[in-house]
Coordinates of N, CA and C in Angstrom, one line a residue:
X1 N -36.6 10.2 99.9 CA -37.8 11.0 99.7 C -37.8 11.7 98.4
X2 N -39.0 11.9 97.9 CA -39.1 12.5 96.6 C -39.1 14.0 96.7
X3 N -38.6 14.7 95.7 CA -38.6 16.2 95.7 C -40.0 16.7 95.7
X4 N -40.2 17.9 96.4 CA -41.5 18.5 96.5 C -41.5 19.8 95.7
X5 N -42.6 20.3 95.5 CA -42.8 21.7 94.8 C -42.2 22.7 95.8
X6 N -41.4 23.6 95.2 CA -40.8 24.7 96.0 C -41.9 25.8 96.2
X7 N -42.4 25.8 97.5 CA -43.5 26.8 97.8 C -43.1 28.2 97.6
X8 N -41.8 28.5 98.0 CA -41.4 29.9 97.8 C -41.4 30.3 96.4
X9 N -41.0 29.5 95.5 CA -40.9 29.8 94.1 C -42.3 29.9 93.5
X10 N -43.3 29.2 94.0 CA -44.6 29.2 93.4 C -45.6 30.0 94.1
X11 N -45.3 30.5 95.3 CA -46.2 31.3 96.1 C -45.3 32.4 96.8
X12 N -44.6 33.1 96.0 CA -43.6 34.0 96.6 C -44.2 35.1 97.5
X13 N -45.3 35.7 97.0 CA -45.8 36.8 97.8 C -46.4 36.4 99.2
X14 N -47.2 35.3 99.3 CA -47.6 34.9 100.6 C -46.4 34.5 101.5
X15 N -45.4 33.8 100.9 CA -44.3 33.3 101.6 C -43.5 34.6 102.2
X16 N -43.4 35.6 101.3 CA -42.7 36.8 101.8 C -43.5 37.4 103.0
X17 N -44.8 37.3 103.0 CA -45.6 37.8 104.1 C -45.2 37.1 105.4
X18 N -45.0 35.8 105.4 CA -44.6 35.0 106.5 C -43.2 35.4 106.9
X19 N -42.3 35.7 106.0 CA -40.9 36.1 106.3 C -40.9 37.5 106.9
X20 N -41.9 38.3 106.5 CA -42.0 39.7 107.1 C -42.4 39.6 108.6
X21 N -43.3 38.7 108.9 CA -43.6 38.5 110.3 C -42.4 37.9 111.0
X22 N -41.7 37.0 110.4 CA -40.5 36.5 111.1 C -39.5 37.6 111.3
X23 N -39.3 38.5 110.4 CA -38.4 39.6 110.5 C -38.9 40.5 111.7
X24 N -40.2 40.8 111.8 CA -40.7 41.5 112.9 C -40.3 40.9 114.2
X25 N -40.4 39.6 114.3 CA -40.1 38.9 115.6 C -38.7 39.2 116.0
X26 N -37.7 39.5 115.1 CA -36.4 39.8 115.5 C -36.2 41.1 116.2
X27 N -37.2 42.0 116.1 CA -37.2 43.3 116.8 C -38.4 43.5 117.7
X28 N -39.0 42.4 118.1 CA -40.3 42.5 118.9 C -39.9 42.8 120.4
X29 N -40.9 42.8 121.2 CA -40.8 43.1 122.6 C -40.1 42.0 123.5
X30 N -39.8 40.9 122.9 CA -39.2 39.8 123.6 C -37.8 39.6 123.2
X31 N -37.0 39.1 124.1 CA -35.6 38.8 123.8 C -35.5 37.7 122.7
X32 N -34.5 37.9 121.8 CA -34.3 37.0 120.7 C -34.2 35.5 121.2
X33 N -33.5 35.3 122.3 CA -33.3 34.0 122.8 C -34.6 33.3 123.2
X34 N -35.5 34.1 123.8 CA -36.8 33.6 124.1 C -37.6 33.2 122.9
X35 N -37.6 34.0 121.9 CA -38.2 33.7 120.6 C -37.7 32.4 120.1
X36 N -36.3 32.3 120.0 CA -35.7 31.0 119.5 C -36.1 29.8 120.3
X37 N -36.1 30.0 121.6 CA -36.5 28.9 122.5 C -37.9 28.4 122.2
X38 N -38.8 29.3 122.0 CA -40.2 29.0 121.7 C -40.3 28.3 120.3
X39 N -39.5 28.9 119.3 CA -39.5 28.3 118.0 C -39.0 26.8 118.1
X40 N -38.0 26.6 118.9 CA -37.4 25.2 119.0 C -38.5 24.3 119.6
X41 N -39.1 24.7 120.7 CA -40.1 23.8 121.3 C -41.3 23.5 120.4
X42 N -41.8 24.5 119.7 CA -42.9 24.3 118.8 C -42.4 23.3 117.7
X43 N -41.2 23.5 117.2 CA -40.7 22.6 116.1 C -40.5 21.2 116.6
X44 N -40.1 21.0 117.9 CA -40.0 19.7 118.4 C -41.3 19.0 118.5
X45 N -42.4 19.7 119.0 CA -43.7 19.2 119.1 C -44.2 18.7 117.7
X46 N -44.0 19.6 116.7 CA -44.5 19.3 115.3 C -43.6 18.4 114.5
X47 N -42.4 18.1 115.0 CA -41.5 17.2 114.3 C -40.9 17.8 113.0
X48 N -40.6 19.0 113.0 CA -39.9 19.6 111.8 C -38.4 19.6 112.0
X49 N -37.8 18.6 111.3 CA -36.3 18.4 111.5 C -35.6 19.7 111.0
X50 N -36.0 20.3 109.9 CA -35.3 21.5 109.5 C -35.3 22.6 110.5
X51 N -36.4 22.8 111.1 CA -36.6 23.9 112.1 C -35.9 23.6 113.4
X52 N -36.0 22.3 113.8 CA -35.3 21.9 115.1 C -33.8 22.2 114.9
X53 N -33.3 21.7 113.8 CA -31.8 21.9 113.5 C -31.5 23.4 113.5
X54 N -32.3 24.2 112.8 CA -32.0 25.6 112.7 C -32.0 26.3 114.0
X55 N -33.1 26.1 114.8 CA -33.3 26.9 116.0 C -32.4 26.4 117.1
X56 N -32.0 25.1 117.1 CA -31.1 24.6 118.1 C -29.7 25.2 117.8
X57 N -29.3 25.3 116.6 CA -28.0 25.9 116.2 C -28.0 27.4 116.6
X58 N -29.2 28.1 116.3 CA -29.2 29.5 116.7 C -29.1 29.7 118.2
X59 N -29.8 28.9 119.0 CA -29.7 29.0 120.4 C -28.2 28.8 120.9
X60 N -27.6 27.8 120.3 CA -26.2 27.5 120.7 C -25.3 28.7 120.3
X61 N -25.5 29.3 119.2 CA -24.7 30.5 118.7 C -25.0 31.6 119.6
X62 N -26.2 31.7 120.2 CA -26.6 32.8 121.1 C -26.1 32.6 122.5
X63 N -25.5 31.5 122.8 CA -24.9 31.3 124.1 C -25.6 30.3 125.0
X64 N -26.7 29.7 124.5 CA -27.3 28.7 125.4 C -26.4 27.5 125.5
X65 N -26.3 27.0 126.7 CA -25.5 25.8 127.0 C -26.1 24.5 126.4
X66 N -25.3 23.6 126.0 CA -25.8 22.3 125.5 C -26.6 21.6 126.5
X67 N -26.2 21.7 127.8 CA -27.0 21.1 128.9 C -28.5 21.6 128.9
X68 N -28.6 22.9 128.8 CA -30.0 23.5 128.7 C -30.7 23.1 127.5
X69 N -30.0 23.2 126.3 CA -30.6 22.8 125.1 C -31.2 21.4 125.0
X70 N -30.4 20.5 125.6 CA -30.9 19.1 125.6 C -32.1 18.9 126.5
X71 N -32.4 19.8 127.4 CA -33.5 19.6 128.3 C -34.8 20.4 127.8
X72 N -34.7 21.0 126.7 CA -35.9 21.8 126.2 C -37.1 20.9 126.1
X73 N -37.0 19.7 125.6 CA -38.3 18.9 125.5 C -38.9 18.5 126.8
X74 N -38.1 18.5 127.9 CA -38.6 18.1 129.2 C -38.3 19.3 130.2
X75 N -38.5 20.5 129.7 CA -38.2 21.7 130.5 C -38.9 21.7 131.8
X76 N -40.1 21.1 131.9 CA -40.9 21.1 133.1 C -40.3 20.2 134.2
X77 N -39.3 19.4 133.8 CA -38.6 18.5 134.7 C -37.2 19.0 135.0
X78 N -36.8 20.2 134.5 CA -35.5 20.7 134.6 C -35.3 21.7 135.8
X79 N -36.2 21.7 136.7 CA -36.0 22.6 137.9 C -35.9 24.0 137.5
X80 N -34.9 24.7 138.1 CA -34.7 26.1 137.9 C -33.8 26.4 136.7
X81 N -33.5 25.4 135.9 CA -32.6 25.7 134.7 C -33.3 26.7 133.7
X82 N -34.6 26.6 133.7 CA -35.4 27.6 132.9 C -36.0 28.6 133.8
X83 N -35.9 29.9 133.5 CA -36.5 30.9 134.3 C -38.0 30.8 134.3
X84 N -38.7 31.4 135.3 CA -40.1 31.4 135.3 C -40.7 32.0 134.0
X85 N -40.2 33.0 133.4 CA -40.7 33.5 132.2 C -40.5 32.5 131.0
X86 N -39.3 31.8 131.0 CA -39.1 30.8 130.0 C -40.1 29.7 130.2
X87 N -40.3 29.3 131.4 CA -41.3 28.2 131.7 C -42.7 28.6 131.2
X88 N -43.0 29.8 131.5 CA -44.4 30.3 131.1 C -44.5 30.3 129.5
X89 N -43.4 30.8 128.9 CA -43.4 30.8 127.4 C -43.5 29.4 126.8
X90 N -42.7 28.5 127.4 CA -42.7 27.1 126.9 C -44.1 26.5 127.1
X91 N -44.6 26.7 128.3 CA -46.0 26.2 128.5 C -47.0 26.7 127.5
X92 N -47.0 28.0 127.3 CA -47.9 28.6 126.3 C -47.7 28.1 124.9
X93 N -46.4 27.9 124.6 CA -46.1 27.3 123.3 C -46.7 25.9 123.1
X94 N -46.7 25.2 124.1 CA -47.3 23.8 124.1 C -48.8 23.9 124.0
X95 N -49.4 24.8 124.7 CA -50.8 25.0 124.7 C -51.3 25.4 123.3
X96 N -50.7 26.4 122.8 CA -51.1 26.9 121.5 C -50.8 25.9 120.4
X97 N -49.7 25.2 120.4 CA -49.4 24.2 119.4 C -50.3 23.1 119.5
X98 N -50.7 22.7 120.7 CA -51.6 21.6 120.8 C -53.0 22.1 121.1
X99 N -53.4 23.1 120.4 CA -54.7 23.8 120.6 C -55.9 22.8 120.6
X100 N -55.8 21.7 119.9 CA -56.9 20.8 119.8 C -57.1 20.0 121.1
X101 N -56.1 20.0 122.0 CA -56.2 19.2 123.2 C -56.7 20.0 124.4
X102 N -56.8 21.3 124.3 CA -57.3 22.0 125.5 C -58.0 23.3 125.1
X103 N -57.8 23.8 123.9 CA -58.5 25.0 123.5 C -58.0 26.3 124.2
X104 N -56.8 26.3 124.7 CA -56.2 27.5 125.4 C -57.1 27.9 126.6
X105 N -57.2 27.0 127.5 CA -58.0 27.2 128.7 C -57.7 28.5 129.4
X106 N -58.6 29.0 130.1 CA -58.4 30.3 130.9 C -57.2 30.1 131.9
X107 N -57.1 29.0 132.5 CA -56.0 28.8 133.4 C -54.6 28.9 132.8
X108 N -54.5 28.4 131.5 CA -53.3 28.5 130.8 C -53.0 30.0 130.4
X109 N -54.1 30.7 130.0 CA -53.9 32.1 129.6 C -53.5 32.9 130.8
X110 N -54.1 32.7 131.9 CA -53.8 33.4 133.2 C -52.3 33.1 133.6
X111 N -51.9 31.9 133.4 CA -50.5 31.5 133.8 C -49.5 32.3 132.9
X112 N -49.8 32.4 131.7 CA -48.8 33.0 130.8 C -48.8 34.6 131.0
X113 N -50.0 35.1 131.2 CA -50.1 36.6 131.3 C -49.6 37.1 132.7
X114 N -49.3 36.2 133.6 CA -48.7 36.6 134.9 C -47.3 37.0 134.6
X115 N -46.7 36.5 133.6 CA -45.2 36.7 133.3 C -44.9 37.7 132.2
X116 N -46.0 38.1 131.4 CA -45.7 38.9 130.2 C -46.7 40.1 130.2
X117 N -46.2 41.2 129.7 CA -47.1 42.3 129.5 C -48.1 42.0 128.3
X118 N -49.0 42.8 128.1 CA -50.0 42.6 127.0 C -49.2 42.5 125.7
X119 N -48.3 43.4 125.4 CA -47.6 43.4 124.2 C -46.7 42.2 124.1
X120 N -46.0 41.8 125.1 CA -45.2 40.6 125.1 C -46.0 39.4 124.9
X121 N -47.2 39.3 125.5 CA -48.1 38.2 125.3 C -48.5 38.1 123.8
X122 N -48.8 39.2 123.2 CA -49.2 39.3 121.8 C -48.1 38.8 120.9
X123 N -46.9 39.3 121.2 CA -45.7 38.9 120.4 C -45.4 37.4 120.6
X124 N -45.5 36.9 121.8 CA -45.3 35.5 122.0 C -46.3 34.6 121.3
X125 N -47.5 35.0 121.3 CA -48.5 34.2 120.7 C -48.4 34.2 119.1
X126 N -48.0 35.4 118.6 CA -47.7 35.5 117.2 C -46.6 34.6 116.8
X127 N -45.5 34.7 117.6 CA -44.3 33.8 117.3 C -44.7 32.4 117.3
X128 N -45.5 31.9 118.2 CA -45.9 30.5 118.3 C -46.7 30.2 117.0
X129 N -47.7 31.0 116.7 CA -48.5 30.8 115.5 C -47.6 30.7 114.2
X130 N -46.7 31.7 114.1 CA -45.8 31.7 113.0 C -45.0 30.4 112.8
X131 N -44.4 30.0 113.9 CA -43.6 28.8 113.8 C -44.4 27.6 113.5
X132 N -45.7 27.5 114.0 CA -46.5 26.4 113.7 C -46.8 26.4 112.2
X133 N -47.0 27.5 111.6 CA -47.2 27.6 110.1 C -45.9 27.3 109.4
X134 N -44.8 27.8 109.8 CA -43.5 27.5 109.1 C -43.2 26.0 109.2
X135 N -43.5 25.4 110.4 CA -43.2 24.0 110.5 C -44.0 23.2 109.5
X136 N -45.2 23.6 109.3 CA -46.0 22.8 108.3 C -45.5 23.0 106.9
X137 N -44.9 24.2 106.6 CA -44.3 24.4 105.3 C -43.0 23.6 105.2
X138 N -42.2 23.6 106.2 CA -41.0 22.8 106.2 C -41.2 21.3 106.1
X139 N -42.2 20.8 106.8 CA -42.4 19.4 106.8 C -43.0 19.0 105.5
X140 N -44.0 19.7 105.0 CA -44.6 19.3 103.7 C -43.7 19.5 102.5
X141 N -42.8 20.5 102.7 CA -41.8 20.8 101.6 C -40.6 19.9 101.7
X142 N -40.5 19.1 102.8 CA -39.3 18.2 103.0 C -38.0 19.0 103.0
X143 N -38.0 20.1 103.7 CA -36.7 20.9 103.8 C -35.7 20.1 104.6
X144 N -34.5 20.1 104.1 CA -33.4 19.3 104.6 C -32.7 20.1 105.7
X145 N -32.5 19.5 106.9 CA -31.7 20.2 107.9 C -30.3 20.3 107.6
X146 N -29.6 21.3 108.0 CA -28.2 21.5 107.7 C -27.4 20.3 108.1
X147 N -27.7 19.7 109.3 CA -27.0 18.6 109.8 C -27.0 17.4 108.8
X148 N -28.1 17.3 108.0 CA -28.2 16.2 107.1 C -27.6 16.4 105.8
X149 N -27.1 17.6 105.5 CA -26.6 18.0 104.2 C -25.1 17.6 104.1
X150 N -24.5 17.2 105.3 CA -23.2 16.7 105.3 C -22.2 17.7 105.5

């Protein structure tokens, strides 16, 4: 693959804005592991190798088992391995990421808000939107995953 323009170098201020939102997510109303789980699922849907690698590693460092990590793409078939809140967060991540397929239907919104407070719902939705944006920067910038660096 050919080298791409470094977006951070050429658009530092807007990139710093995204990083500020990312920093906020570290101290938001949701557990860090849930944020990382959502980041991973969004990145899997979008196909961002850099972000998949990063968030999978972060989840493992945070104590997620390899068995659970391997089933994130098929969480809906994993029975009780994922808690009801995790299932709701993963479902909402899929809805928001694939917004063109259903437009965030009322039933999807009602399902997620049964498990999250208003603040948690807001933080969750911001996290999903942020990761969708960062995935697009990672993919178009051809960021290299740590696993591929040798």
